CSV table of C-alpha atoms and ligand atoms in Angstrom, one decimal:
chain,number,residue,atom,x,y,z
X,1130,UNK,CA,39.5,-7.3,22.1
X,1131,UNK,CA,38.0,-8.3,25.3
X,1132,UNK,CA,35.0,-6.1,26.7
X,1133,UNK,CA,32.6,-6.9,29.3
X,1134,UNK,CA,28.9,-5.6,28.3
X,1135,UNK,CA,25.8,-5.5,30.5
X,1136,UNK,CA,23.3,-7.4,29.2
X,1137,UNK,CA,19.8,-5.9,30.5
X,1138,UNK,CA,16.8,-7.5,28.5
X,1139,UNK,CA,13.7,-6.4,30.7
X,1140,UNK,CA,9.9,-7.5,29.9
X,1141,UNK,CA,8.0,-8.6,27.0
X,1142,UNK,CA,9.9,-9.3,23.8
X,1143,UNK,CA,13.3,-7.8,25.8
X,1144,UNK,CA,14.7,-11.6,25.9
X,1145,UNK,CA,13.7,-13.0,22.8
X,1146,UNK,CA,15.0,-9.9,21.2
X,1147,UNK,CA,18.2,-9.5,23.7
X,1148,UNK,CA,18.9,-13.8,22.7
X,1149,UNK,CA,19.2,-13.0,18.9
X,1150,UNK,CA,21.6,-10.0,19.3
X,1151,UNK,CA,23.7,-11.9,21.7
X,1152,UNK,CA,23.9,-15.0,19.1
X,1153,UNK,CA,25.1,-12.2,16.9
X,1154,UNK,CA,27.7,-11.3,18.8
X,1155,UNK,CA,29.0,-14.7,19.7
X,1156,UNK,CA,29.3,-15.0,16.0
X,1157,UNK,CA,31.6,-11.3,15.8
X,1158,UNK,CA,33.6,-13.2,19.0
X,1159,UNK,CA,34.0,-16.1,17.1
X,1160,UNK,CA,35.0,-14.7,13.3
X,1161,UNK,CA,37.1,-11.8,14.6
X,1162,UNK,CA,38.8,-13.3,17.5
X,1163,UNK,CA,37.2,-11.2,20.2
X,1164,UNK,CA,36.3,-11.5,23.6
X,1165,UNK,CA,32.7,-10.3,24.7
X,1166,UNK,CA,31.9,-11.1,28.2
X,1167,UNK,CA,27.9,-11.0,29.2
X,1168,UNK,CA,27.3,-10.0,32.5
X,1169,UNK,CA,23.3,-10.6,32.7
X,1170,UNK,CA,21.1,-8.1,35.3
X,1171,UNK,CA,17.5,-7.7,35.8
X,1172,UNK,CA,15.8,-4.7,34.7
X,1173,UNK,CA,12.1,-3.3,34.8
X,1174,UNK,CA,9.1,-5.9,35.7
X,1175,UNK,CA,11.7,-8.5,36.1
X,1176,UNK,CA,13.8,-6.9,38.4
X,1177,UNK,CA,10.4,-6.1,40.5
X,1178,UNK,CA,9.6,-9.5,40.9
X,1179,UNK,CA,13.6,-10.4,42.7
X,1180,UNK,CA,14.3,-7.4,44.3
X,1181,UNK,CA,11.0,-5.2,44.5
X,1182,UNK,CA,12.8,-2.3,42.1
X,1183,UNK,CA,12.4,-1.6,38.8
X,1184,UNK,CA,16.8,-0.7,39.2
X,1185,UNK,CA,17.9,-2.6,41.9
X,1186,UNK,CA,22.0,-1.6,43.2
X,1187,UNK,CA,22.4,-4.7,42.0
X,1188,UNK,CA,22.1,-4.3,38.3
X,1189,UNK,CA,23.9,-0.6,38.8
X,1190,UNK,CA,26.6,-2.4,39.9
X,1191,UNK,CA,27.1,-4.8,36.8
X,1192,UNK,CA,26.3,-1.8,34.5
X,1193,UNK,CA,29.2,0.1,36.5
X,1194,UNK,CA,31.7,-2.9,36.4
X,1195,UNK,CA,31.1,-3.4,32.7
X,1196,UNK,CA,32.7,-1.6,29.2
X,1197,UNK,CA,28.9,-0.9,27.7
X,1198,UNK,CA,25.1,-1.7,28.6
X,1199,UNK,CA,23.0,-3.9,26.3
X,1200,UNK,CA,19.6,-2.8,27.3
X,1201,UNK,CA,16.2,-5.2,25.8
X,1202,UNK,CA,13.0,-2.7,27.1
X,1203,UNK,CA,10.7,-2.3,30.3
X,1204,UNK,CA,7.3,-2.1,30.7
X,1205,UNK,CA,4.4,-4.3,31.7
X,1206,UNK,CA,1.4,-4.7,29.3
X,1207,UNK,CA,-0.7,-1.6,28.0
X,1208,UNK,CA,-4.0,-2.3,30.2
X,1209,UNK,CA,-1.9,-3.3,33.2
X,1210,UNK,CA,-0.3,0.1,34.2
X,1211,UNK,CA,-2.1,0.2,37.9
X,1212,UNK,CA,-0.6,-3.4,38.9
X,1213,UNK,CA,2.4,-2.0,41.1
X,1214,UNK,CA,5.1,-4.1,39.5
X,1215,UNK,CA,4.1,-2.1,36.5
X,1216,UNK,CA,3.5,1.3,37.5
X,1217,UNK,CA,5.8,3.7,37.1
X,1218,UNK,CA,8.3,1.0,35.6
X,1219,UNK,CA,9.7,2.5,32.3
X,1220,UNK,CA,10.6,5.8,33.9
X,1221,UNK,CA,11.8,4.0,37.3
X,1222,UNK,CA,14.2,2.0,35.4
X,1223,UNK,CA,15.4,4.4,32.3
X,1224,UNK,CA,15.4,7.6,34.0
X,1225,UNK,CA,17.8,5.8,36.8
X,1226,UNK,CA,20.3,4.4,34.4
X,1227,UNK,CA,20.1,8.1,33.1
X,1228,UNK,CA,20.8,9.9,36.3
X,1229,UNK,CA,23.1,6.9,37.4
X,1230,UNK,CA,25.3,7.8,34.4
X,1231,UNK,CA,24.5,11.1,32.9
X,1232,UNK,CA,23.8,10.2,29.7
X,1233,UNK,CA,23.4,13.5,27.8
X,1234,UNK,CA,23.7,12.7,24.3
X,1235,UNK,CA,21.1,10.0,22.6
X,1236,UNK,CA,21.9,9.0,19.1
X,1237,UNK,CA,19.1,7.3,17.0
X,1238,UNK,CA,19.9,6.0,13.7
X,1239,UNK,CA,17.3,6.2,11.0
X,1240,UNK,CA,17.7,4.0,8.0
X,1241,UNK,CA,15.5,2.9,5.2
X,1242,UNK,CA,16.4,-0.4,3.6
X,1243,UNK,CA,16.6,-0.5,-0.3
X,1244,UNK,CA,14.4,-3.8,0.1
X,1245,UNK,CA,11.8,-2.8,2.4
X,1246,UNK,CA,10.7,0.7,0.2
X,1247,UNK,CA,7.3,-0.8,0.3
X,1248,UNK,CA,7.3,-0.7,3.9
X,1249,UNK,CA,7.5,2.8,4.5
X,1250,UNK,CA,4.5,5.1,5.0
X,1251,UNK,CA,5.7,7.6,2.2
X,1252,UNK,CA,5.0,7.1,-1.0
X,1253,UNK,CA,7.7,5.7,-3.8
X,1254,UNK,CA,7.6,8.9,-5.3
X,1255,UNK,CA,8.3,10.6,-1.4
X,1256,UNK,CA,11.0,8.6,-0.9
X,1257,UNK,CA,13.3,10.1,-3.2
X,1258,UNK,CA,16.4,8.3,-2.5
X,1259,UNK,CA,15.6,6.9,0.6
X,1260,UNK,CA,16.6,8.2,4.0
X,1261,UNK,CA,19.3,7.4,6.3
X,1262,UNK,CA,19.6,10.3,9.2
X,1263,UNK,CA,21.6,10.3,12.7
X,1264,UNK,CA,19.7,12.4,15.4
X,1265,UNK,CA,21.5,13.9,18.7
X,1266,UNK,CA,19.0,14.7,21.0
X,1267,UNK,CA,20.5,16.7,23.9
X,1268,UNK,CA,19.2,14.2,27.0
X,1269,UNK,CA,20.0,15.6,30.5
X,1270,UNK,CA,18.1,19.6,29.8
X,1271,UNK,CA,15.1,21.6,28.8
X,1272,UNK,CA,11.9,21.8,30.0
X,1273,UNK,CA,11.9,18.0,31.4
X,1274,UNK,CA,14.1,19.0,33.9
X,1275,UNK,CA,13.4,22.4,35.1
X,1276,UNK,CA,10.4,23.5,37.6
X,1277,UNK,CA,7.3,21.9,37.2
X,1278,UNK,CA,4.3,24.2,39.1
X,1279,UNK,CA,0.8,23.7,39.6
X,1280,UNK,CA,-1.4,26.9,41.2
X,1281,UNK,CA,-4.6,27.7,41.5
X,1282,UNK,CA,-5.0,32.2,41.0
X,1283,UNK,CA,-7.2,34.2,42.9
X,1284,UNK,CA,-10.1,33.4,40.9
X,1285,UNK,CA,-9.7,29.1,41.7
X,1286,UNK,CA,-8.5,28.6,37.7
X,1287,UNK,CA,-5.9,26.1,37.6
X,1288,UNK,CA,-2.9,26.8,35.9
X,1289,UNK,CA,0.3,24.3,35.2
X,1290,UNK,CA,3.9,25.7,34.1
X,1291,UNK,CA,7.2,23.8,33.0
X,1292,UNK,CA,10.4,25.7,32.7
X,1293,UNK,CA,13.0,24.9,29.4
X,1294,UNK,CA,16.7,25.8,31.1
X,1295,UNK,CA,20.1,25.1,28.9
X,1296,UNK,CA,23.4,26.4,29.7
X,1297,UNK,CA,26.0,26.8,27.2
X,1298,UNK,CA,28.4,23.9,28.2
X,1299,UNK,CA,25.8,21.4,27.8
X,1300,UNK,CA,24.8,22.3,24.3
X,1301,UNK,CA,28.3,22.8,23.5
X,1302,UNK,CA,28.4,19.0,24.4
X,1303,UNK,CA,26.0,17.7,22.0
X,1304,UNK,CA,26.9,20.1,19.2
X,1305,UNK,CA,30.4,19.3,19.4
X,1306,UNK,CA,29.2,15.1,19.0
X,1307,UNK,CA,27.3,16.1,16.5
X,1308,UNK,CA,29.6,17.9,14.4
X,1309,UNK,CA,31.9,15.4,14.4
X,1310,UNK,CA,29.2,12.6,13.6
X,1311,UNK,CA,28.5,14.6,10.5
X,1312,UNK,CA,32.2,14.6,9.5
X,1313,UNK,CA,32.0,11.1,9.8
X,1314,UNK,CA,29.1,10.8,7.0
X,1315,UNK,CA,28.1,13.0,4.5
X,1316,UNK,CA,29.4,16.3,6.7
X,1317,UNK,CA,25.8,18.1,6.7
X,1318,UNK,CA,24.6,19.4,10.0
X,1319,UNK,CA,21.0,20.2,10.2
X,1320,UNK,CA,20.3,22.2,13.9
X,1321,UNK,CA,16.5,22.4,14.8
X,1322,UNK,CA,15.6,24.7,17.2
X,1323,UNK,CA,12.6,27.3,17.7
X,1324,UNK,CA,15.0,30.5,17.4
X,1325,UNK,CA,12.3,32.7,16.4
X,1326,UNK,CA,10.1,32.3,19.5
X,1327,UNK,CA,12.6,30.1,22.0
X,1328,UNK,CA,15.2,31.8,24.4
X,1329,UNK,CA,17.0,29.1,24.6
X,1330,UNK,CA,16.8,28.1,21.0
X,1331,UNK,CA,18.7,31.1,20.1
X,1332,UNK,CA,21.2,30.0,22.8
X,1333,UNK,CA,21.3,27.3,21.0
X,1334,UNK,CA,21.8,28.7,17.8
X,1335,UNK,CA,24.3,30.8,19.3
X,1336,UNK,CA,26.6,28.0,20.4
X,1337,UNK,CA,25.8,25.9,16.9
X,1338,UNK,CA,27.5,29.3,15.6
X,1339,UNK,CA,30.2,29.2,17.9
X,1340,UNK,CA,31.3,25.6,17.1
X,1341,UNK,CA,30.5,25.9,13.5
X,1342,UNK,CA,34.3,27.6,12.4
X,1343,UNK,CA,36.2,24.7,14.6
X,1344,UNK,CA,34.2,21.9,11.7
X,1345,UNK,CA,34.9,23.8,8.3
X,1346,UNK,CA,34.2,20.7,6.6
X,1347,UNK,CA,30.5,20.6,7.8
X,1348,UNK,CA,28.2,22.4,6.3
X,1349,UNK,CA,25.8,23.9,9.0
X,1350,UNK,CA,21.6,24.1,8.3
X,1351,UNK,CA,19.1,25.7,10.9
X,1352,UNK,CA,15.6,24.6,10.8
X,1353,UNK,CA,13.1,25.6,13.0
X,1354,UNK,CA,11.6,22.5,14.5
X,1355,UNK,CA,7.8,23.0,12.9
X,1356,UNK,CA,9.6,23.0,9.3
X,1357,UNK,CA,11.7,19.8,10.1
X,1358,UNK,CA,8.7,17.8,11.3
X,1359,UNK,CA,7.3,18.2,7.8
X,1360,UNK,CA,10.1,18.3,5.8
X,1361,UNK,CA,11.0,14.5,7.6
X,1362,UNK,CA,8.1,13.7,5.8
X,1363,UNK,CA,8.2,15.6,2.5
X,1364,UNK,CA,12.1,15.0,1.7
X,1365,UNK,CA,13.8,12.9,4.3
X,1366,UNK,CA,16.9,12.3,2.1
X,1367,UNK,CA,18.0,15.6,2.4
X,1368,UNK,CA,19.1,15.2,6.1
X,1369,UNK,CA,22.4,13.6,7.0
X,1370,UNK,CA,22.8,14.4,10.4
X,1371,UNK,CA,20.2,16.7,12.8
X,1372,UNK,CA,21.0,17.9,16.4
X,1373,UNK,CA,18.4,19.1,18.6
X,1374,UNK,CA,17.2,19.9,22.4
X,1375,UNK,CA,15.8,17.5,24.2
X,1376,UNK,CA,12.3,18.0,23.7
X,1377,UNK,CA,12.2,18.7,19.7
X,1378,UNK,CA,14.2,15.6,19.9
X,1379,UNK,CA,11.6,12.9,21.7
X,1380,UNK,CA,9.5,14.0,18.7
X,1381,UNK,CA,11.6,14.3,15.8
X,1382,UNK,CA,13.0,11.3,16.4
X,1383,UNK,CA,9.9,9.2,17.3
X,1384,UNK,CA,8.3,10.8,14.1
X,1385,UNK,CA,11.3,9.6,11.9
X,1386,UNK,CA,11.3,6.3,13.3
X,1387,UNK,CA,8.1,5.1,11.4
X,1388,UNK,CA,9.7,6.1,8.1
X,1389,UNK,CA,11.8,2.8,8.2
X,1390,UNK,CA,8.6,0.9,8.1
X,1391,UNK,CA,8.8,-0.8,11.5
X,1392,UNK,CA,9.8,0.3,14.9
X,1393,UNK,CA,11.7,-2.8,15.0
X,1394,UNK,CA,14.4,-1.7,12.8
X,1395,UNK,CA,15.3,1.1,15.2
X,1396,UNK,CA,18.2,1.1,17.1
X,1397,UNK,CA,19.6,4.0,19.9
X,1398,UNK,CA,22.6,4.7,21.9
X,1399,UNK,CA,22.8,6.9,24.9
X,1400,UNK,CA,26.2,8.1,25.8
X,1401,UNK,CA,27.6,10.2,28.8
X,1402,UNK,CA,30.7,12.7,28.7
X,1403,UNK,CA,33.0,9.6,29.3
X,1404,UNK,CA,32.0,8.0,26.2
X,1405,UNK,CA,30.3,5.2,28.5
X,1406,UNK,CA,26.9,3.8,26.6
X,1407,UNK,CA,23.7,2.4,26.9
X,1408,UNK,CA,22.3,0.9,23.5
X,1409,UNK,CA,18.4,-0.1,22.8
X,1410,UNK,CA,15.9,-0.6,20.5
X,1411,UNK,CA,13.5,2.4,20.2
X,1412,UNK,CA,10.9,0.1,21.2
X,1413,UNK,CA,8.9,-1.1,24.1
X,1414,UNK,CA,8.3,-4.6,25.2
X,1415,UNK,CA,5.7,-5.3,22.9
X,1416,UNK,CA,3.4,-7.7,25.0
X,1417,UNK,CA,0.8,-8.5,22.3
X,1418,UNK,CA,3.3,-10.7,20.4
X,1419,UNK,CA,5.5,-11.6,23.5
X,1420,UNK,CA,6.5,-15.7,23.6
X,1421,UNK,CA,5.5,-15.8,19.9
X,1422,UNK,CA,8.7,-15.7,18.3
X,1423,UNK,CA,7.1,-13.1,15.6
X,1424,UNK,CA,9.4,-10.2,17.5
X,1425,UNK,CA,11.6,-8.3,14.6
X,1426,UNK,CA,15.2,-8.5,16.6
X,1427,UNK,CA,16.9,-6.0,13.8
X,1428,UNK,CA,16.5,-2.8,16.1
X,1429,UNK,CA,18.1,-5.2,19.0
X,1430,UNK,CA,20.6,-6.4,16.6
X,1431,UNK,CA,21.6,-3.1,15.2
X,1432,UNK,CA,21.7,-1.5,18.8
X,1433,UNK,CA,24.6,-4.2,19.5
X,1434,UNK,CA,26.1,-3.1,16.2
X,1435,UNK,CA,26.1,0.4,17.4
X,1436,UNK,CA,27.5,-0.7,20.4
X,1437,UNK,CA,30.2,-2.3,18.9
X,1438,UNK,CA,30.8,1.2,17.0
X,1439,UNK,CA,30.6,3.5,19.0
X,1440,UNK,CA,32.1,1.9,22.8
X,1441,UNK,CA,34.6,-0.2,21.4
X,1442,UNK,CA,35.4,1.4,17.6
X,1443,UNK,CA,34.7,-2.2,16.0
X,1444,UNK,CA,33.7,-0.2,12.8
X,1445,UNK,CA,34.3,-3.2,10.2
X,1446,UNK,CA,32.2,-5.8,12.3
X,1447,UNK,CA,29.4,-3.0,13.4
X,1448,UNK,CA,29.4,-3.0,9.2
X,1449,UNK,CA,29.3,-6.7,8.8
X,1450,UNK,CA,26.5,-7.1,11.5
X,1451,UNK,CA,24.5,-4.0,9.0
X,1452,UNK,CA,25.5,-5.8,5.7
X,1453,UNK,CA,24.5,-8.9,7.0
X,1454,UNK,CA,20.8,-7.5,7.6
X,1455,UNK,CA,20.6,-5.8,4.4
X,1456,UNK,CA,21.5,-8.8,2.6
X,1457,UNK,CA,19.0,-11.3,4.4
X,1458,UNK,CA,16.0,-8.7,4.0
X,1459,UNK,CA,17.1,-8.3,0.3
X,1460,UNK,CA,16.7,-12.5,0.2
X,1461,UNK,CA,13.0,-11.7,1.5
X,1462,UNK,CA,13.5,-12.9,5.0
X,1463,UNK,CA,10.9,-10.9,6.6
X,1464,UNK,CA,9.4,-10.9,10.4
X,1465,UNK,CA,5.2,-10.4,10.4
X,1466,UNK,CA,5.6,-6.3,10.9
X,1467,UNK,CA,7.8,-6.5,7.4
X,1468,UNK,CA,5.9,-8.4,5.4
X,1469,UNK,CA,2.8,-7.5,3.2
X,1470,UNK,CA,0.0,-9.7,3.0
X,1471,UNK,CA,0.9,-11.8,-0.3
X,1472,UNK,CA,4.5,-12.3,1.9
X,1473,UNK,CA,5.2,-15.5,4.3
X,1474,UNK,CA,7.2,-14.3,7.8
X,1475,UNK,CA,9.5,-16.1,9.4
X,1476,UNK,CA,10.1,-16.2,13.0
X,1477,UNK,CA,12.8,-14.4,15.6
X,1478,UNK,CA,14.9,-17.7,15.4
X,1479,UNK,CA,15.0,-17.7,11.7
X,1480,UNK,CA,16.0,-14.0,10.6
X,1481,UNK,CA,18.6,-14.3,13.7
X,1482,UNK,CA,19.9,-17.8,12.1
X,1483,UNK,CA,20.0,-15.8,8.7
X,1484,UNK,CA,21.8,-13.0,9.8
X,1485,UNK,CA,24.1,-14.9,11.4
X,1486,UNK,CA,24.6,-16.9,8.6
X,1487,UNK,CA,25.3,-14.1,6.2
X,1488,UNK,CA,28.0,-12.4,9.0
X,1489,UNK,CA,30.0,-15.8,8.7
X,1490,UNK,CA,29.7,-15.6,5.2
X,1491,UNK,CA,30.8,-12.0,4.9
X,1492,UNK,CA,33.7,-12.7,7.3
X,1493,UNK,CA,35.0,-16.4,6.2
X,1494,UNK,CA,37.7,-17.0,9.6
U,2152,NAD,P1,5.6,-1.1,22.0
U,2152,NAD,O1,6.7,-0.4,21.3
U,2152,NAD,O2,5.9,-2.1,22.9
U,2152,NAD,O3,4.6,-1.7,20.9
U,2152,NAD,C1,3.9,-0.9,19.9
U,2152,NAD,C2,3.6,-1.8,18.7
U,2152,NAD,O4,4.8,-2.1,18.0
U,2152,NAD,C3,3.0,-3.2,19.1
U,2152,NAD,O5,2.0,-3.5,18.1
U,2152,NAD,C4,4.1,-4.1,19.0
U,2152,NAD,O6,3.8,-5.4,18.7
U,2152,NAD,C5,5.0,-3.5,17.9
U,2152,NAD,N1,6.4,-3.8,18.1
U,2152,NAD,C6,7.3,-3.2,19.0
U,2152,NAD,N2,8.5,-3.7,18.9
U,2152,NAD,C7,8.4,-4.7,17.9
U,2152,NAD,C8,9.3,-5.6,17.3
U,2152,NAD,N3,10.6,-5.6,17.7
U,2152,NAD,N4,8.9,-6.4,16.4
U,2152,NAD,C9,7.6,-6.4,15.9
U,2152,NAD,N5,6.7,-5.6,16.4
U,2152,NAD,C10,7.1,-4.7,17.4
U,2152,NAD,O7,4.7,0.1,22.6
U,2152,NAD,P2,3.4,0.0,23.6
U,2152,NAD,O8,2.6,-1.2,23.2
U,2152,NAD,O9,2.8,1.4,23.6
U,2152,NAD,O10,4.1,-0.2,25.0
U,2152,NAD,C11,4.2,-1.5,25.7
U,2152,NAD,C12,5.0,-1.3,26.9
U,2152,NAD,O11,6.4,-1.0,26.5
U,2152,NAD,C13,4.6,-0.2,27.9
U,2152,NAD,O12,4.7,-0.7,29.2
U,2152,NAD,C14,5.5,0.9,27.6
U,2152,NAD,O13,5.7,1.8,28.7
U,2152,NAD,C15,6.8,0.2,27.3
U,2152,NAD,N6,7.8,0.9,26.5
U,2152,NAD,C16,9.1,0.8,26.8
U,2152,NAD,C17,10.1,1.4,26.1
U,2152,NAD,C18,11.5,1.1,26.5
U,2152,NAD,O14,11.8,0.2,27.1
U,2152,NAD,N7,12.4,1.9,26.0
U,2152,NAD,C19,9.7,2.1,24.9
U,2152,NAD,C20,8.4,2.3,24.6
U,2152,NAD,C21,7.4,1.6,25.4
């Protein structure tokens, strides 16, 4: 198959990180006789220092000539937010590949590794039988996008207000991916809303409903959102797939990211109405261990794996790239933000090096 992907890898830890998932899929080329063409653009900080733009046309361009986006992460260091290559440059960049494409579906991938149950924050006994939960959060709605007021009343108080607006069609969008993620795994739906309080949560709920007799084979949870955030932390193995608006969603997801054990085993993919996607880590560029070769490159590598899932239906390799990582962190190859203190790390270049030595042996050409 020949595809040509976007290769964005921003600030901080973006190259190292974005290097290691491209070796990775040089590797897929090579064993299964593919074709993957990287078309390299500048992105965030970077981009600012060639073209004065966090998103230059430029980089819009190669992101609209290409089949998907490999996207690193933006954003200068935490106590340099007022130097003006920095400011504003996370939202500048993301929020324009967002608009530029309407992505309006993000899917984020939460997976505990058998060998890393003593990284998790939950206790063994917690854990259960692990976790391993796709979230849809709805992207393009909800009260980041409606009115946002500031007034002053008659007596001088200040007051702020955000409006939360859905329609139907663009729920229906999100519901519908989700339903049919869920027939794809264990075929339980879990949609978190705030029905009881929300006008638009029980639009929501309506159009979950609606959907719910066209995917007979799923069987269809509500939650209010207040219960899911603790039940992600008292039982997270009893949630296969959750689907939620887009603010519930930002949190959920965020809070089910630590569960893992690292943010750097968190991959996400944002996809339009086309099926066109844009795949990251969940996170940021990571500036106090930038140039150190310490960066975990799993939520990079999985990102491409998702990629290779969900854009081009490469199922068996997107599997090979997974069982590849589980078998190298079941060895004990470990980054610093895996390891506990009577365990030696190894660097970027070595768990890459692993991983792709365990996809060749998994796929012998
Ligand atoms: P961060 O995610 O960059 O780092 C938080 C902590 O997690 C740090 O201790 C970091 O070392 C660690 N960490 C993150 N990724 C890691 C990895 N792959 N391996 C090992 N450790 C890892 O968040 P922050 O420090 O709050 O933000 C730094 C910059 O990143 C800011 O400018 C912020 O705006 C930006 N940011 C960007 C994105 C994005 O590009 N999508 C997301 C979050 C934050």
């Amino acid at each position: 198959m020949k595809k040509i992907i976007a290769v964005l890898p921003g600030d901080g830890i973006g190259p190292e990180v974005m290097s290691a998932s491209l070796e990775v899929l040089e590797t897929i080329n090579e064993r299964y006789n593919h074709q993957f063409i990287f078309q390299h653009a500048a992105i965030g900080g970077a981009a600012f220092d060639i073209y004065g733009k966090h998103c230059p046309h430029e980089t819009l361009e190669i992101c609209q000539q290409s089949d998907a986006i490999l996207f690193g992460c933006v954003g200068g260091p935490v106590d340099a937010q007022d130097d003006p290559k920095w400011q504003g440059c996370e939202a500048n960049s993301i929020l324009a590949l967002r608009k530029a494409f309407n992505f309006g579906v993000n899917i984020r991938p939460i997976k505990m590794f058998n060998a890393l149950q003593e990284n998790s924050p939950l206790k063994n006994n917690r854990i259960g039988q692990g976790a391993d939960i796709e979230i849809f959060r709805e992207l393009s709605g909800d009260i980041y996008f409606g009115e946002h007021r500031r007034f002053e009343d008659e007596n001088g108080v200040k007051h702020a207000s955000d409006t939360a607006e859905y329609d139907e069609n663009t729920i229906a969008h999100i519901v519908e991916k989700a339903f049919i993620g869920a027939q794809k795994r264990n075929k339980v739906l879990t949609s978190v809303d705030k029905a009881n309080v929300l006008d638009t949560s029980r639009l929501w709920r309506e159009v979950v409903k609606a959907q719910e007799k066209n995917f007979p084979d799923v069987k269809v949870n509500h939650m209010y959102v207040d219960n899911c955030a603790m039940q992600l932390v008292l039982n997270p193995a009893q949630f296969d797939v959750i689907v939620t608006a887009n603010l519930f969603g930002d949190i959920l997801s965020d809070l089910a990211s630590v569960l893992p054990g690292s943010i750097g085993l968190i991959p996400s993919a944002s996809l339009n109405k086309q099926g066109f996607g844009l795949y990251e880590p969940a996170g940021g560029s990571a500036f106090d261990i930038q140039g150190k070769n310490v960066a975990n490159p799993i939520a990079q590598i999985l990102s491409a794996s998702l990629m290779l899932s969900y854009s081009f239906g490469l199922h068996q390799e997107a599997k090979a790239i997974q069982d590849a990582i589980e078998a190298v962190l079941k060895k004990g190859v470990k980054t610093a933000d895996l390891c506990t203190v009577d365990e030696t790390p190894v660097t970027t270049t070595q768990i890459t090096q692993a991983i792709v030595q365990e996809i060749k042996a998994i796929c012998i050409a």
